[in-house]
Amino acid sequence: MSSLSVAVLPDSLPFHRARLVHAYGRLLLSRGSRRGAIGQLRQAFERYSVLGAQPFLELCAADLATAGLRVSTGQDIGPLAVLSAKEHRVAHLVAAGLTNQQVAKEIYISVKTVEFHLGNIFAKLGINSRKDLAALVADQAETGRHTPLHPTIDEASA
């Protein structure tokens, strides 16, 4: 089923294909199909890595962590490294301008849980606003401190 679902998009659109594979992996994960999700998420992770699509690579890494896999970039990833996988995901979505309701819908959690994670994020990073968070995420992206040289997925966790 997985190869049929994503096979309709030509390889000439690599970014869109990576997004589709990632979305399908997330769907499988939300439906409790961990094994199928891991296969799709690994594929998306590798595609994002080749493309250098760092924000999407980080989101995919967070999904892999949710599935129980550790992702190592082999580099210092900056101040956001102190965040848990879920906090990291929330931080990037909020920094991208999503509301708490939109974040909740995107990652299948309640608005109250988003608020809880934001409180933890602000405390861990020593900031107190969404604007500060967006600036921190943008600064980290500009400095390239989180760009992986050789991203790897810990196979032992699978």
XYZ file of N, CA, C and O in Angstrom:
632
model
N 0.816 -1.193 0.000
C 0.000 0.000 0.000
C 0.859 1.256 0.000
O 0.558 2.193 -0.699
N 1.954 1.283 0.744
C 2.742 2.501 0.835
C 3.371 2.882 -0.493
O 3.387 4.036 -0.855
N 3.922 1.911 -1.240
C 4.558 2.258 -2.503
C 3.529 2.711 -3.531
O 3.815 3.558 -4.360
N 2.326 2.152 -3.509
C 1.291 2.580 -4.433
C 0.821 3.991 -4.125
O 0.518 4.756 -5.019
N 0.776 4.347 -2.861
C 0.252 5.648 -2.460
C 1.152 6.799 -2.870
O 0.676 7.858 -3.214
N 2.464 6.596 -2.825
C 3.373 7.686 -3.141
C 3.982 7.551 -4.521
O 4.679 8.446 -4.982
N 3.713 6.475 -5.216
C 4.297 6.248 -6.536
C 3.709 7.162 -7.603
O 4.292 7.306 -8.664
N 2.589 7.790 -7.346
C 1.939 8.626 -8.358
C 2.676 9.935 -8.600
O 2.478 10.568 -9.632
N 3.533 10.358 -7.693
C 4.261 11.614 -7.862
C 5.612 11.326 -8.514
O 6.375 10.511 -8.021
N 5.919 11.971 -9.632
C 7.172 11.666 -10.338
C 8.404 12.067 -9.533
O 8.365 12.998 -8.732
N 9.510 11.346 -9.760
C 10.765 11.658 -9.083
C 11.336 13.003 -9.505
O 12.257 13.506 -8.883
N 10.803 13.591 -10.562
C 11.274 14.896 -11.013
C 10.855 16.012 -10.051
O 11.283 17.143 -10.197
N 10.033 15.680 -9.081
C 9.610 16.635 -8.052
C 10.082 16.124 -6.687
O 9.276 15.755 -5.832
N 11.400 16.112 -6.428
C 11.920 15.451 -5.238
C 11.435 16.041 -3.915
O 11.170 15.302 -2.970
N 11.316 17.350 -3.842
C 10.863 17.945 -2.582
C 9.416 17.560 -2.297
O 9.066 17.171 -1.182
N 8.578 17.653 -3.306
C 7.165 17.310 -3.120
C 7.004 15.829 -2.787
O 6.157 15.458 -1.984
N 7.824 15.005 -3.406
C 7.787 13.570 -3.103
C 8.195 13.333 -1.647
O 7.580 12.541 -0.941
N 9.233 14.027 -1.194
C 9.673 13.890 0.196
C 8.561 14.316 1.154
O 8.308 13.652 2.162
N 7.885 15.410 0.834
C 6.781 15.885 1.680
C 5.645 14.874 1.723
O 5.044 14.633 2.766
N 5.345 14.282 0.580
C 4.277 13.296 0.511
C 4.628 12.048 1.325
O 3.804 11.540 2.084
N 5.845 11.572 1.174
C 6.295 10.398 1.930
C 6.268 10.710 3.428
O 5.834 9.885 4.244
N 6.701 11.908 3.794
C 6.693 12.325 5.194
C 5.261 12.364 5.741
O 4.970 11.839 6.818
N 4.380 12.971 4.981
C 2.972 13.061 5.419
C 2.364 11.667 5.579
O 1.621 11.408 6.534
N 2.691 10.784 4.670
C 2.164 9.423 4.763
C 2.726 8.710 5.995
O 2.002 8.013 6.705
N 3.999 8.925 6.269
C 4.597 8.357 7.474
C 3.928 8.868 8.737
O 3.663 8.105 9.674
N 3.627 10.155 8.757
C 2.938 10.736 9.912
C 1.535 10.153 10.068
O 1.075 9.896 11.175
N 0.862 9.959 8.943
C -0.468 9.364 8.984
C -0.403 7.953 9.562
O -1.187 7.595 10.446
N 0.538 7.166 9.073
C 0.692 5.803 9.589
C 1.004 5.817 11.090
O 0.461 5.017 11.854
N 1.859 6.745 11.504
C 2.216 6.852 12.918
C 0.990 7.212 13.751
O 0.750 6.629 14.812
N 0.168 8.132 13.265
C -1.023 8.547 14.009
C -2.050 7.428 14.102
O -2.864 7.406 15.015
N -1.986 6.505 13.166
C -2.923 5.378 13.160
C -2.362 4.149 13.855
O -2.973 3.080 13.823
N -1.182 4.276 14.447
C -0.614 3.178 15.226
C 0.198 2.173 14.436
O 0.597 1.145 14.972
N 0.477 2.460 13.189
C 1.284 1.554 12.366
C 2.737 1.999 12.427
O 3.266 2.588 11.485
N 3.399 1.720 13.551
C 4.754 2.193 13.804
C 5.741 1.690 12.753
O 6.535 2.452 12.225
N 5.701 0.407 12.456
C 6.660 -0.173 11.513
C 6.546 0.483 10.132
O 7.536 0.865 9.524
N 5.328 0.601 9.627
C 5.124 1.245 8.330
C 5.529 2.703 8.359
O 6.117 3.216 7.402
N 5.220 3.375 9.469
C 5.565 4.788 9.607
C 7.072 4.982 9.588
O 7.577 5.899 8.929
N 7.785 4.120 10.295
C 9.243 4.256 10.355
C 9.849 4.142 8.962
O 10.729 4.918 8.590
N 9.363 3.202 8.156
C 9.883 3.060 6.796
C 9.680 4.321 5.971
O 10.597 4.790 5.285
N 8.496 4.893 6.060
C 8.200 6.110 5.305
C 8.997 7.304 5.845
O 9.533 8.105 5.074
N 9.072 7.417 7.163
C 9.788 8.544 7.761
C 11.281 8.473 7.471
O 11.924 9.505 7.235
N 11.854 7.276 7.483
C 13.271 7.126 7.131
C 13.509 7.585 5.690
O 14.481 8.263 5.405
N 12.619 7.184 4.809
C 12.741 7.567 3.405
C 12.649 9.089 3.264
O 13.450 9.706 2.549
N 11.694 9.698 3.953
C 11.545 11.159 3.898
C 12.779 11.839 4.475
O 13.276 12.833 3.921
N 13.302 11.310 5.585
C 14.489 11.875 6.225
C 15.665 11.885 5.253
O 16.362 12.897 5.117
N 15.878 10.781 4.572
C 16.977 10.694 3.617
C 16.773 11.670 2.461
O 17.714 12.321 2.008
N 15.556 11.778 1.982
C 15.271 12.702 0.881
C 15.510 14.152 1.308
O 16.108 14.936 0.572
N 15.018 14.530 2.487
C 15.239 15.886 2.984
C 16.732 16.158 3.157
O 17.217 17.253 2.883
N 17.466 15.162 3.636
C 18.897 15.312 3.844
C 19.606 15.607 2.530
O 20.435 16.514 2.441
N 19.284 14.845 1.492
C 19.891 15.047 0.174
C 19.549 16.430 -0.368
O 20.390 17.097 -0.969
N 18.327 16.864 -0.138
C 17.875 18.157 -0.652
C 18.381 19.335 0.181
O 18.298 20.479 -0.250
N 18.863 19.065 1.389
C 19.280 20.142 2.281
C 18.107 20.934 2.819
O 18.239 22.102 3.162
N 16.954 20.295 2.923
C 15.730 20.950 3.399
C 15.697 20.884 4.926
O 14.940 20.115 5.511
N 16.523 21.684 5.569
C 16.758 21.589 7.002
C 15.509 21.687 7.880
O 15.329 20.851 8.751
N 14.630 22.655 7.684
C 13.453 22.705 8.563
C 12.608 21.432 8.463
O 12.096 20.941 9.459
N 12.506 20.889 7.270
C 11.718 19.675 7.079
C 12.460 18.463 7.620
O 11.856 17.533 8.145
N 13.778 18.485 7.518
C 14.599 17.422 8.082
C 14.401 17.366 9.597
O 14.255 16.294 10.178
N 14.346 18.527 10.224
C 14.145 18.585 11.670
C 12.755 18.097 12.064
O 12.605 17.387 13.066
N 11.745 18.459 11.298
C 10.393 17.987 11.584
C 10.316 16.467 11.434
O 9.701 15.769 12.245
N 10.956 15.957 10.419
C 10.976 14.519 10.191
C 11.737 13.819 11.323
O 11.323 12.758 11.791
N 12.833 14.414 11.758
C 13.593 13.851 12.882
C 12.726 13.790 14.135
O 12.777 12.813 14.891
N 11.910 14.812 14.348
C 11.006 14.813 15.497
C 9.977 13.692 15.376
O 9.648 13.014 16.364
N 9.477 13.455 14.171
C 8.530 12.359 13.964
C 9.205 11.009 14.185
O 8.613 10.098 14.760
N 10.446 10.879 13.743
C 11.184 9.638 13.978
C 11.401 9.422 15.473
O 11.305 8.301 15.965
N 11.664 10.505 16.195
C 11.821 10.395 17.649
C 10.509 9.960 18.293
O 10.496 9.146 19.215
N 9.393 10.482 17.804
C 8.082 10.070 18.307
C 7.866 8.584 18.075
O 7.256 7.901 18.897
N 8.414 8.083 16.963
C 8.292 6.657 16.647
C 9.285 5.811 17.431
O 9.268 4.594 17.351
N 10.165 6.461 18.209
C 11.096 5.736 19.062
C 12.494 5.601 18.513
O 13.299 4.849 19.044
N 12.829 6.336 17.455
C 14.170 6.288 16.876
C 14.938 7.544 17.237
O 14.369 8.631 17.318
N 16.239 7.386 17.431
C 17.087 8.545 17.676
C 17.737 8.962 16.368
O 18.213 8.120 15.618
N 17.779 10.253 16.136
C 18.412 10.781 14.935
C 19.605 11.604 15.379
O 19.482 12.481 16.226
N 20.761 11.314 14.804
C 21.981 12.022 15.149
C 22.470 12.798 13.943
O 22.555 12.255 12.844
N 22.798 14.051 14.151
C 23.293 14.864 13.050
C 24.809 14.930 13.033
O 25.388 15.386 12.064
N 25.459 14.536 14.117
C 26.915 14.585 14.154
C 27.456 15.983 14.352
O 28.628 16.232 14.173
N 26.621 16.937 14.711
C 27.037 18.323 14.922
C 26.309 18.918 16.115
O 25.261 18.429 16.522
N 26.856 20.034 16.595
C 26.149 20.822 17.592
C 24.978 21.481 16.889
O 25.148 22.154 15.879
N 23.779 21.289 17.420
C 22.627 21.861 16.732
C 22.121 23.138 17.400
O 21.040 23.586 17.128
N 22.934 23.734 18.246
C 22.600 25.030 18.795
C 21.669 24.988 19.994
O 21.453 23.952 20.600
N 21.107 26.148 20.344
C 20.321 26.275 21.562
C 19.056 25.418 21.591
O 18.588 25.049 22.659
N 18.530 25.075 20.447
C 17.306 24.267 20.440
C 17.568 22.814 20.819
O 16.637 22.044 20.995
N 18.829 22.452 20.957
C 19.179 21.075 21.316
C 18.664 20.693 22.702
O 18.523 19.513 23.001
N 18.365 21.677 23.545
C 17.873 21.378 24.895
C 16.403 20.959 24.895
O 15.890 20.488 25.907
N 15.733 21.115 23.775
C 14.305 20.801 23.696
C 14.072 19.331 23.403
O 14.851 18.699 22.696
N 12.981 18.811 23.937
C 12.575 17.454 23.592
C 12.104 17.453 22.139
O 11.901 18.513 21.533
N 11.908 16.275 21.584
C 11.466 16.178 20.190
C 10.135 16.907 19.983
O 9.957 17.642 19.013
N 9.193 16.706 20.889
C 7.882 17.349 20.756
C 8.007 18.866 20.919
O 7.397 19.634 20.181
N 8.819 19.314 21.880
C 9.028 20.747 22.067
C 9.691 21.361 20.835
O 9.337 22.464 20.413
N 10.631 20.639 20.272
C 11.315 21.106 19.070
C 10.319 21.306 17.936
O 10.340 22.320 17.235
N 9.438 20.358 17.798
C 8.414 20.434 16.747
C 7.476 21.617 16.989
O 7.170 22.379 16.074
N 7.006 21.762 18.216
C 6.126 22.876 18.573
C 6.846 24.202 18.331
O 6.272 25.132 17.750
N 8.110 24.287 18.735
C 8.879 25.523 18.573
C 8.958 25.938 17.105
O 8.748 27.109 16.767
N 9.236 24.992 16.229
C 9.354 25.321 14.806
C 8.016 25.710 14.193
O 7.953 26.618 13.359
N 6.968 25.048 14.609
C 5.648 25.393 14.072
C 5.197 26.771 14.553
O 4.662 27.564 13.778
N 5.442 27.059 15.819
C 5.089 28.376 16.365
C 5.944 29.452 15.700
O 5.441 30.510 15.317
N 7.236 29.169 15.526
C 8.127 30.138 14.884
C 7.718 30.392 13.442
O 7.942 31.484 12.906
N 7.087 29.397 12.817
C 6.608 29.554 11.436
C 5.321 30.364 11.368
O 4.826 30.655 10.284
N 4.763 30.714 12.541
C 3.589 31.575 12.575
C 2.265 30.878 12.827
O 1.218 31.507 12.762
N 2.295 29.583 13.137
C 1.051 28.875 13.412
C 0.505 29.258 14.789
O 1.269 29.524 15.718
N -0.801 29.291 14.900
C -1.445 29.541 16.186
C -1.396 28.259 17.013
O -1.111 27.175 16.490
N -1.723 28.366 18.291
C -1.754 27.178 19.147
C -2.746 26.151 18.608
O -2.476 24.953 18.630
N -3.877 26.621 18.123
C -4.878 25.716 17.573
C -4.346 24.998 16.332
O -4.573 23.801 16.157
N -3.658 25.719 15.471
C -3.097 25.117 14.258
C -2.005 24.109 14.592
O -1.920 23.045 13.974
N -1.167 24.448 15.566
C -0.116 23.520 16.001
C -0.754 22.244 16.549
O -0.335 21.134 16.217
N -1.764 22.404 17.389
C -2.449 21.246 17.979
C -2.991 20.326 16.894
O -2.829 19.105 16.947
N -3.614 20.915 15.903
C -4.187 20.128 14.813
C -3.094 19.452 13.989
O -3.231 18.294 13.592
N -2.001 20.146 13.759
C -0.905 19.631 12.938
C -0.233 18.406 13.556
O 0.131 17.476 12.851
N -0.061 18.411 14.880
C 0.680 17.302 15.497
C -0.189 16.451 16.426
O 0.339 15.680 17.229
N -1.494 16.575 16.287
C -2.444 15.689 16.975
C -2.321 15.726 18.504
O -2.250 14.685 19.151
N -2.281 16.947 19.046
C -2.309 17.120 20.495
C -3.341 18.201 20.815
O -3.834 18.881 19.920
N -3.649 18.366 22.099
C -4.624 19.381 22.480
C -3.972 20.762 22.541
O -2.748 20.881 22.650
N -4.794 21.790 22.482
C -4.305 23.165 22.599
C -3.647 23.356 23.961
O -2.604 24.013 24.075
N -4.212 22.753 24.981
C -3.636 22.842 26.329
C -2.223 22.252 26.357
O -1.325 22.795 27.008
N -2.018 21.152 25.630
C -0.691 20.540 25.571
C 0.282 21.436 24.820
O 1.454 21.545 25.202
N -0.181 22.107 23.780
C 0.670 23.065 23.060
C 1.100 24.162 24.027
O 2.281 24.534 24.089
N 0.157 24.680 24.801
C 0.475 25.728 25.780
C 1.487 25.239 26.809
O 2.413 25.965 27.179
N 1.329 23.992 27.249
C 2.268 23.390 28.194
C 3.676 23.334 27.586
O 4.659 23.726 28.216
N 3.763 22.845 26.349
C 5.061 22.755 25.682
C 5.676 24.137 25.481
O 6.887 24.316 25.672
N 4.860 25.116 25.099
C 5.384 26.478 24.922
C 5.963 27.032 26.226
O 7.010 27.681 26.215
N 5.291 26.757 27.329
C 5.820 27.188 28.627
C 7.177 26.573 28.901
O 8.104 27.254 29.359
N 7.308 25.281 28.618
C 8.593 24.605 28.804
C 9.659 25.150 27.859
O 10.814 25.333 28.239
N 9.275 25.399 26.612
C 10.204 25.930 25.615
C 10.729 27.290 26.060
O 11.937 27.540 26.051
N 9.815 28.169 26.457
C 10.219 29.502 26.891
C 11.159 29.421 28.094
O 12.167 30.129 28.154
N 10.853 28.546 29.052
C 11.697 28.400 30.239
C 13.080 27.854 29.872
O 14.103 28.375 30.339
N 13.118 26.818 29.046
C 14.402 26.212 28.669
C 15.284 27.154 27.865
O 16.508 27.127 27.987
N 14.672 27.982 27.027
C 15.440 28.869 26.161
C 15.652 30.257 26.758
O 16.365 31.079 26.182
N 15.011 30.524 27.896
C 15.166 31.822 28.544
C 14.523 32.957 27.764
O 15.024 34.079 27.746
N 13.412 32.675 27.126
C 12.691 33.685 26.357
C 11.270 33.791 26.907
O 10.852 32.961 27.712
N 10.527 34.805 26.447
C 9.172 34.939 26.972
C 8.131 35.363 25.939
O 7.072 35.842 26.298
N 8.449 35.186 24.651
C 7.445 35.530 23.634
C 7.640 34.700 22.369
O 8.722 34.176 22.108
N 6.581 34.635 21.599
C 6.632 33.950 20.305
C 7.607 34.663 19.369
O 8.285 34.030 18.563
N 7.660 35.979 19.482
C 8.571 36.767 18.660
C 10.025 36.392 18.961
O 10.830 36.228 18.039
N 10.353 36.243 20.245
C 11.701 35.834 20.634
C 12.013 34.430 20.100
O 13.122 34.167 19.642
N 11.020 33.549 20.157
C 11.205 32.191 19.667
C 11.470 32.197 18.162
O 12.385 31.533 17.676
N 10.686 32.962 17.425
C 10.870 33.051 15.976
C 12.259 33.595 15.638
O 12.925 33.101 14.722
N 12.705 34.585 16.391
C 14.032 35.163 16.153
C 15.129 34.145 16.439
O 16.105 34.040 15.685
N 14.969 33.381 17.499
C 15.958 32.360 17.854
C 16.027 31.266 16.789
O 17.117 30.851 16.379
N 14.889 30.802 16.336
C 14.845 29.773 15.294
C 15.450 30.317 13.999
O 16.238 29.630 13.333
N 15.112 31.548 13.635
C 15.662 32.161 12.417
C 17.172 32.342 12.532
O 17.913 32.068 11.572
N 17.651 32.768 13.710
C 19.083 32.951 13.926
C 19.815 31.626 13.794
O 20.874 31.543 13.175
N 19.244 30.591 14.351
C 19.876 29.277 14.275
C 19.938 28.805 12.828
O 20.915 28.225 12.396
N 18.885 29.085 12.067
C 18.873 28.698 10.655
C 19.928 29.478 9.871
O 20.596 28.932 8.996
N 20.098 30.763 10.184
C 21.080 31.598 9.491
C 22.505 31.161 9.769
O 23.342 31.164 8.876
N 22.787 30.798 11.009
C 24.155 30.422 11.369
C 24.502 29.032 10.881
O 25.669 28.672 10.824
N 23.482 28.255 10.548
C 23.723 26.910 10.042
C 24.229 25.942 11.085
O 24.753 24.892 10.760
N 24.083 26.263 12.376
C 24.591 25.388 13.428
C 23.877 24.062 13.484
O 24.354 23.133 14.078
N 22.730 23.979 12.858
C 21.970 22.740 12.936
C 21.975 21.958 11.634
O 21.279 20.988 11.492
N 22.780 22.376 10.674
C 22.826 21.671 9.399
C 23.647 20.400 9.552
O 24.821 20.457 9.878
N 23.046 19.252 9.329
C 23.781 18.012 9.541
C 24.802 17.748 8.434
O 24.559 18.044 7.278
N 25.940 17.184 8.818
C 26.901 16.725 7.835
C 26.531 15.335 7.353
O 26.485 15.056 6.180
N 26.271 14.473 8.296
C 25.926 13.091 7.988
C 24.798 12.647 8.917
O 25.066 11.985 9.916
N 23.571 13.016 8.642
C 22.494 12.606 9.533
C 22.342 11.095 9.519
O 22.443 10.463 8.480
N 22.144 10.547 10.689
C 21.963 9.098 10.780
C 20.790 8.789 11.692
O 20.462 9.565 12.578
N 20.228 7.648 11.461
C 19.132 7.176 12.299
C 19.643 5.984 13.066
O 20.231 5.063 12.498
N 19.461 5.994 14.380
C 19.938 4.915 15.235
C 19.128 3.661 14.961
O 17.967 3.558 15.330
N 19.738 2.705 14.294
C 19.065 1.473 13.912
C 18.725 0.609 15.119
O 17.793 -0.181 15.079
N 19.467 0.723 16.206
C 19.241 -0.112 17.380
C 17.885 0.163 18.009
O 17.320 -0.687 18.699
N 17.359 1.359 17.796
C 16.086 1.722 18.399
C 14.889 1.154 17.657
O 13.791 1.146 18.163
N 15.097 0.725 16.419
C 13.970 0.295 15.587
C 13.330 -0.977 16.038
O 13.767 -1.902 16.478
